[in-house]
PDB file of C-alpha atoms in Angstrom:
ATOM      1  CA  UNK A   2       1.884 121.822 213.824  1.00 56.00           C
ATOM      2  CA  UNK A   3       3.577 124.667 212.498  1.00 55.00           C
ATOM      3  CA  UNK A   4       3.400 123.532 208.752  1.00 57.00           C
ATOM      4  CA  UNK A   5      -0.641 122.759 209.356  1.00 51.00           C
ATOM      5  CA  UNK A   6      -1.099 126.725 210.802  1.00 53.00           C
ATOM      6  CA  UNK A   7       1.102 128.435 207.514  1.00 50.00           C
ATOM      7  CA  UNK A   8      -1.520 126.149 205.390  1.00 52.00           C
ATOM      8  CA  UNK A   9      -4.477 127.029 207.096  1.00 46.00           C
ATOM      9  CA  UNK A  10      -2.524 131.106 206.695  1.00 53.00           C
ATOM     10  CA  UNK A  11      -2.183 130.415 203.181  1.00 50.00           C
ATOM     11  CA  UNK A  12      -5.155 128.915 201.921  1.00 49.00           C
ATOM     12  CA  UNK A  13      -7.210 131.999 203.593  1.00 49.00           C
ATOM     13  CA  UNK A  14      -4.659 134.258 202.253  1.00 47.00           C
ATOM     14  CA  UNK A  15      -6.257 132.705 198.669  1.00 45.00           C
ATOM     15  CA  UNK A  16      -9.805 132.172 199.430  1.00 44.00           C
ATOM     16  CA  UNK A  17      -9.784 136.263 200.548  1.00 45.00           C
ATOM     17  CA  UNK A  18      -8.201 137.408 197.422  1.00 46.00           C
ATOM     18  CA  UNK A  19     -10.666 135.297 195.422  1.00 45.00           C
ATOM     19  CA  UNK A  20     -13.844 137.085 196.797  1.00 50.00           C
ATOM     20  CA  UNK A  21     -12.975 140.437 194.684  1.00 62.00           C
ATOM     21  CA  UNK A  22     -12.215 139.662 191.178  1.00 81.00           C
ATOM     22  CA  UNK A  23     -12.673 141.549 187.876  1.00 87.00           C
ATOM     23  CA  UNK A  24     -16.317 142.153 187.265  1.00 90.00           C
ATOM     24  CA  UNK A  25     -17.773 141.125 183.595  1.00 90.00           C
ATOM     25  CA  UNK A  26     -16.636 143.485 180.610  1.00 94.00           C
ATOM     26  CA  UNK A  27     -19.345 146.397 180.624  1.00 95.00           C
ATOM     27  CA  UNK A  28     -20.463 150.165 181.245  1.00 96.00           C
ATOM     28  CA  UNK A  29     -20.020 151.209 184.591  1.00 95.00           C
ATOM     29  CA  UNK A  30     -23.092 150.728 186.497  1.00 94.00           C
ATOM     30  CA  UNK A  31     -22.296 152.988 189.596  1.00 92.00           C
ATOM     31  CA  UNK A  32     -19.697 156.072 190.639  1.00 88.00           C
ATOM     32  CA  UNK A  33     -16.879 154.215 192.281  1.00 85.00           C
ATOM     33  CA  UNK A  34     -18.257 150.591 190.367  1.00 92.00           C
ATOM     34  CA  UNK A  35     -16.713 148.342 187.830  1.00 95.00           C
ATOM     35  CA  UNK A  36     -16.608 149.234 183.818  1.00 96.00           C
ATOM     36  CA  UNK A  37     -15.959 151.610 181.069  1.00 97.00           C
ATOM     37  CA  UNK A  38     -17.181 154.858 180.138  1.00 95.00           C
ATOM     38  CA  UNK A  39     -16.424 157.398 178.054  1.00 97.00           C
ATOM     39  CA  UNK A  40     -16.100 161.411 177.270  1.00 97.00           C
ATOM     40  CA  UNK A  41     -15.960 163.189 173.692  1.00 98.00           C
ATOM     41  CA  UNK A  42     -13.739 165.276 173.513  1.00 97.00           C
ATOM     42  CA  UNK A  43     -14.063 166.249 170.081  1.00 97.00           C
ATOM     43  CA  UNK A  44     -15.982 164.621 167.370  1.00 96.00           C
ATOM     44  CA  UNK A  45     -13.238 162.415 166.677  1.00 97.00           C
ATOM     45  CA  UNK A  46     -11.420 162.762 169.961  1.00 98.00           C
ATOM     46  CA  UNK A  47     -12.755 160.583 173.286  1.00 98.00           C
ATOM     47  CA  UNK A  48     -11.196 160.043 176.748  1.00 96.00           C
ATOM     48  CA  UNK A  49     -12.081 156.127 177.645  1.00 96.00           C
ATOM     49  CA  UNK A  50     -11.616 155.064 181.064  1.00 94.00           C
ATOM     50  CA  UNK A  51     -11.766 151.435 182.557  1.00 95.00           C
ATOM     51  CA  UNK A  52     -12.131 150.882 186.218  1.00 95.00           C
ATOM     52  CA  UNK A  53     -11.307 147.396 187.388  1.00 93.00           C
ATOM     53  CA  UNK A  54     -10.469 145.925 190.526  1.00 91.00           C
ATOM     54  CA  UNK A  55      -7.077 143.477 190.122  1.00 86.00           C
ATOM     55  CA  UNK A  56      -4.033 143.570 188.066  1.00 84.00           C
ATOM     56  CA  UNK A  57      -3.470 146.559 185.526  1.00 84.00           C
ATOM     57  CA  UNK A  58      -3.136 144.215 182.523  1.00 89.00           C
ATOM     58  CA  UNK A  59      -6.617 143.407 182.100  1.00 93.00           C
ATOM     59  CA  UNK A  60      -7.929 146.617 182.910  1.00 93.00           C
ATOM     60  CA  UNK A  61      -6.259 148.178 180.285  1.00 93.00           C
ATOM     61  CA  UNK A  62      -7.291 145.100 177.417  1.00 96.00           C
ATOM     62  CA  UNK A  63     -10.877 146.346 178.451  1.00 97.00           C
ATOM     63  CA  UNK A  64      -9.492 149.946 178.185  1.00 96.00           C
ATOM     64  CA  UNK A  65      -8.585 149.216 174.392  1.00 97.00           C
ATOM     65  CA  UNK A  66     -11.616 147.070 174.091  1.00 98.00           C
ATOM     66  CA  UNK A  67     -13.710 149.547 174.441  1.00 98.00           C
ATOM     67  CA  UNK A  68     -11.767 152.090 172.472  1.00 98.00           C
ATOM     68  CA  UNK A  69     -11.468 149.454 169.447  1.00 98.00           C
ATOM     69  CA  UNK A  70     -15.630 149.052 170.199  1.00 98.00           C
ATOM     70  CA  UNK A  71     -16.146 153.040 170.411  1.00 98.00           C
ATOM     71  CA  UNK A  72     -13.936 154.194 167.215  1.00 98.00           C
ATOM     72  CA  UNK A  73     -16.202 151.098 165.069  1.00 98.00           C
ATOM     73  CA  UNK A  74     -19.440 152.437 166.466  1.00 97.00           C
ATOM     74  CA  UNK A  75     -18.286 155.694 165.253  1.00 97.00           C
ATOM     75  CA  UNK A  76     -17.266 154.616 162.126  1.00 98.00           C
ATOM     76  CA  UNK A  77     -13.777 155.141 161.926  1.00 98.00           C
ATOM     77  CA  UNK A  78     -11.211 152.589 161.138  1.00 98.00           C
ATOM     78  CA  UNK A  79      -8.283 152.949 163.808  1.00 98.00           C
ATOM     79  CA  UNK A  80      -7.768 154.674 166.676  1.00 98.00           C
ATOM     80  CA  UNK A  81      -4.450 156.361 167.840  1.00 98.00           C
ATOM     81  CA  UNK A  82      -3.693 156.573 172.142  1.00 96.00           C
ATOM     82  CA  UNK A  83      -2.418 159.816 172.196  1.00 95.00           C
ATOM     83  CA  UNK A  84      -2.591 160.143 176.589  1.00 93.00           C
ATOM     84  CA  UNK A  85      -2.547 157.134 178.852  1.00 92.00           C
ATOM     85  CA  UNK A  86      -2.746 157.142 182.620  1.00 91.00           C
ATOM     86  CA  UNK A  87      -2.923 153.818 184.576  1.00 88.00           C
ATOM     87  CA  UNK A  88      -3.918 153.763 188.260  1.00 79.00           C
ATOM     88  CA  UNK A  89      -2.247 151.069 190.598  1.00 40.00           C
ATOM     89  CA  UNK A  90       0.271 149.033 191.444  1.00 34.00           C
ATOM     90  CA  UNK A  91       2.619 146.926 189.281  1.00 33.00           C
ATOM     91  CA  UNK A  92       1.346 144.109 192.261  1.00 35.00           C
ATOM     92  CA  UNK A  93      -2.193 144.884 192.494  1.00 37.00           C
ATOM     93  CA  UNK A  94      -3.380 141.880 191.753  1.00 36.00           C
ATOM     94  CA  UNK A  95      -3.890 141.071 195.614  1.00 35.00           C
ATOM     95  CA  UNK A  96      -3.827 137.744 197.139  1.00 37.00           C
ATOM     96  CA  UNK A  97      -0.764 136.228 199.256  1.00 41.00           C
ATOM     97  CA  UNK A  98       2.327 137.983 198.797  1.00 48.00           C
ATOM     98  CA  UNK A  99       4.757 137.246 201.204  1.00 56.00           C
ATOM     99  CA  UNK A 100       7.523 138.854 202.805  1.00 64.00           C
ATOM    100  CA  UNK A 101      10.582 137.972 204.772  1.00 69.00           C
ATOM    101  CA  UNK A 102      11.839 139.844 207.056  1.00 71.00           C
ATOM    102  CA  UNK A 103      15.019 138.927 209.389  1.00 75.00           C
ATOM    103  CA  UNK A 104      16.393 140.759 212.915  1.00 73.00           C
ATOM    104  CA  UNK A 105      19.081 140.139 215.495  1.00 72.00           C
ATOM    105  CA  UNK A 106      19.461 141.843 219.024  1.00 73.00           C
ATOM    106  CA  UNK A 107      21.456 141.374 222.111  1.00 76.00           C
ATOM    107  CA  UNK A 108      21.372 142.664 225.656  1.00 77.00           C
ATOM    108  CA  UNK A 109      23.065 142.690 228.961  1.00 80.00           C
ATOM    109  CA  UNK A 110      20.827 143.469 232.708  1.00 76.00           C
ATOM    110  CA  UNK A 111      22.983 142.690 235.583  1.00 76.00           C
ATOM    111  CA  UNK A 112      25.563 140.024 235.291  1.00 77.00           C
ATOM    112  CA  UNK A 113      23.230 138.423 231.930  1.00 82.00           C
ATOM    113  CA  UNK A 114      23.524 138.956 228.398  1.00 81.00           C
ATOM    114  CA  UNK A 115      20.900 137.601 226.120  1.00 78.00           C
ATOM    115  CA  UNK A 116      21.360 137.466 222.404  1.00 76.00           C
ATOM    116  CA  UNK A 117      18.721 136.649 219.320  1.00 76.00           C
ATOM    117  CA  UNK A 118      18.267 136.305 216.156  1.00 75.00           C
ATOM    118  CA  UNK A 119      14.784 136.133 214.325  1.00 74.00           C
ATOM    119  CA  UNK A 120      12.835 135.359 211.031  1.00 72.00           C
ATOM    120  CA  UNK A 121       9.588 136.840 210.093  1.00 72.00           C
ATOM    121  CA  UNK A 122       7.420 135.699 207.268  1.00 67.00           C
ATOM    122  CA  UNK A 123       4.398 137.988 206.472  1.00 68.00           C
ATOM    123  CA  UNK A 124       1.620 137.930 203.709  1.00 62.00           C
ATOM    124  CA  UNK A 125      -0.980 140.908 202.601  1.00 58.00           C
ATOM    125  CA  UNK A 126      -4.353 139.923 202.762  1.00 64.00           C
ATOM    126  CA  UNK A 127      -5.450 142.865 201.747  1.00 66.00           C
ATOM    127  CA  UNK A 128      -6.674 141.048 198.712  1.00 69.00           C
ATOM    128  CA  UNK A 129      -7.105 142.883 194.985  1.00 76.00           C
ATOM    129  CA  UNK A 130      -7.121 146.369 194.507  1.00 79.00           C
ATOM    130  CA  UNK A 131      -9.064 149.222 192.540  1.00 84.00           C
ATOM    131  CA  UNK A 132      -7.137 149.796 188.952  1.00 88.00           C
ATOM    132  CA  UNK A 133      -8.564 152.133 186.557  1.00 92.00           C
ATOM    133  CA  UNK A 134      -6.557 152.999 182.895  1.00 93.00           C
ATOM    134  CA  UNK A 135      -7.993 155.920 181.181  1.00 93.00           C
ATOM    135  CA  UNK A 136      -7.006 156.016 177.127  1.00 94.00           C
ATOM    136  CA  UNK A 137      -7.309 159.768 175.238  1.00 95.00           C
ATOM    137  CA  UNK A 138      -7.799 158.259 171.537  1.00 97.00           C
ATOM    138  CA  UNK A 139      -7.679 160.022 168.270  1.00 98.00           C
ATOM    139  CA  UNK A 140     -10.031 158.245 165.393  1.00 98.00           C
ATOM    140  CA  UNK A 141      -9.571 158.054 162.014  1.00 98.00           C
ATOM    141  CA  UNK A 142     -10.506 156.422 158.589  1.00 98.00           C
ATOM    142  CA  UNK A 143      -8.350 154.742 156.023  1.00 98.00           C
ATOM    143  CA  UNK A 144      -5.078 153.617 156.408  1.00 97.00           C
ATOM    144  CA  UNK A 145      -3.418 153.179 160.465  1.00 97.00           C
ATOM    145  CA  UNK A 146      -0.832 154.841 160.858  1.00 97.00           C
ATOM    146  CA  UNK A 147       2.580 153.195 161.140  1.00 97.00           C
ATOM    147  CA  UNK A 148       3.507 154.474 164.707  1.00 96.00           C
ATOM    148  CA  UNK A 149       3.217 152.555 168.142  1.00 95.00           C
ATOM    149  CA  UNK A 150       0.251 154.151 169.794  1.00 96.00           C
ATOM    150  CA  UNK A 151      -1.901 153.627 166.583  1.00 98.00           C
ATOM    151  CA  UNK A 152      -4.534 150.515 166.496  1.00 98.00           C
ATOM    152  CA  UNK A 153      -6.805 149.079 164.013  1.00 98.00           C
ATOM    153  CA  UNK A 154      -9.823 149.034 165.802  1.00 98.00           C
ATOM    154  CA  UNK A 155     -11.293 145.858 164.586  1.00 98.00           C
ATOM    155  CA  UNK A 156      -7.676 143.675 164.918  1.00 98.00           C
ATOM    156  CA  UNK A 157      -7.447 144.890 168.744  1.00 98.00           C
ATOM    157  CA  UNK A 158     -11.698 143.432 168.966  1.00 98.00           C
ATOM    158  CA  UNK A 159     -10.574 140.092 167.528  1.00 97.00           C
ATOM    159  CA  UNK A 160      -7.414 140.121 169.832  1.00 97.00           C
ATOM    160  CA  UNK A 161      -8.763 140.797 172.759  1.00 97.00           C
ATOM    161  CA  UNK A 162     -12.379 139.725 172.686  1.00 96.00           C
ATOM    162  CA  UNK A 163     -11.439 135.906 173.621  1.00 94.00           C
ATOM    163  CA  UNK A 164      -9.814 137.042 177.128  1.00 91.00           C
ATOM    164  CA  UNK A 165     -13.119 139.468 178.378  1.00 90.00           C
TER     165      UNK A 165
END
């Protein structure tokens, strides 16, 4: 009996953390809604933000997506992250993740004494939540630049494109 409840526990942990999933690569529709949009900041200078709901990974592919996208559109050749901020949780990708927790205790009332010891397993079905990365790029022409932050705009839209 016990085995058929923690199944029944985990399998609605799974089917709640399946109803809110990343929505399909796009503008943001709505304040508060799924997508990208973006801010010039100069005319080679943007601030592109990505709001997602799930793990921070693939809200920040879509992040550089759209910056690769943007900086072509623009027509410059790479793109350089020069300010980063990522919203979220390392675990934020929701569904079941349990914890364990463990507790002893004794007493005495009267002439008794009672001792205990317990286990606790407990799950978050909170399900996935809200992640939003938010790139400040720097565009340019020519050649990338050989430092870390510094994409070529079209490699990162071949790279990426597959997994949206």
């Amino acid at each position: 009996m016990k085995r058929l409840t923690f199944g029944l526990i985990a399998a609605s942990a799974l089917a709640l953390s399946a109803c809110a999933s990343l929505a399909p690569y796009g503008p943001q529709q709505s304040a508060g809604g799924q997508g990208f949009n973006e801010q010039r900041i100069e005319s080679n200078r943007f601030r592109v933000t990505y709001n997602g709901v799930g793990a921070p990974g693939p809200v920040v592919d879509r992040a550089l997506f759209r910056a690769a996208q943007l900086t072509v559109d623009q027509g410059y050749d790479w793109f350089e992250v020069t300010q980063r901020w990522i919203d979220g949780r390392p675990d934020s990708a929701g569904g079941v993740r349990p914890s364990v927790s463990i507790g002893a205790g004794s007493s005495r009332y009267g002439g008794y004494r009672s001792s205990g010891v317990g286990v606790g397993l407990g799950f978050d079905l909170s399900g996935p939540q809200p992640t939003s990365t938010t790139l400040e790029v720097v565009m340019g022409r020519g050649a990338k630049p050989d430092r870390p932050e510094a994409y070529d705009a079209r490699r990162v839209q071949d790279a990426i494109r597959n997994r949206l």
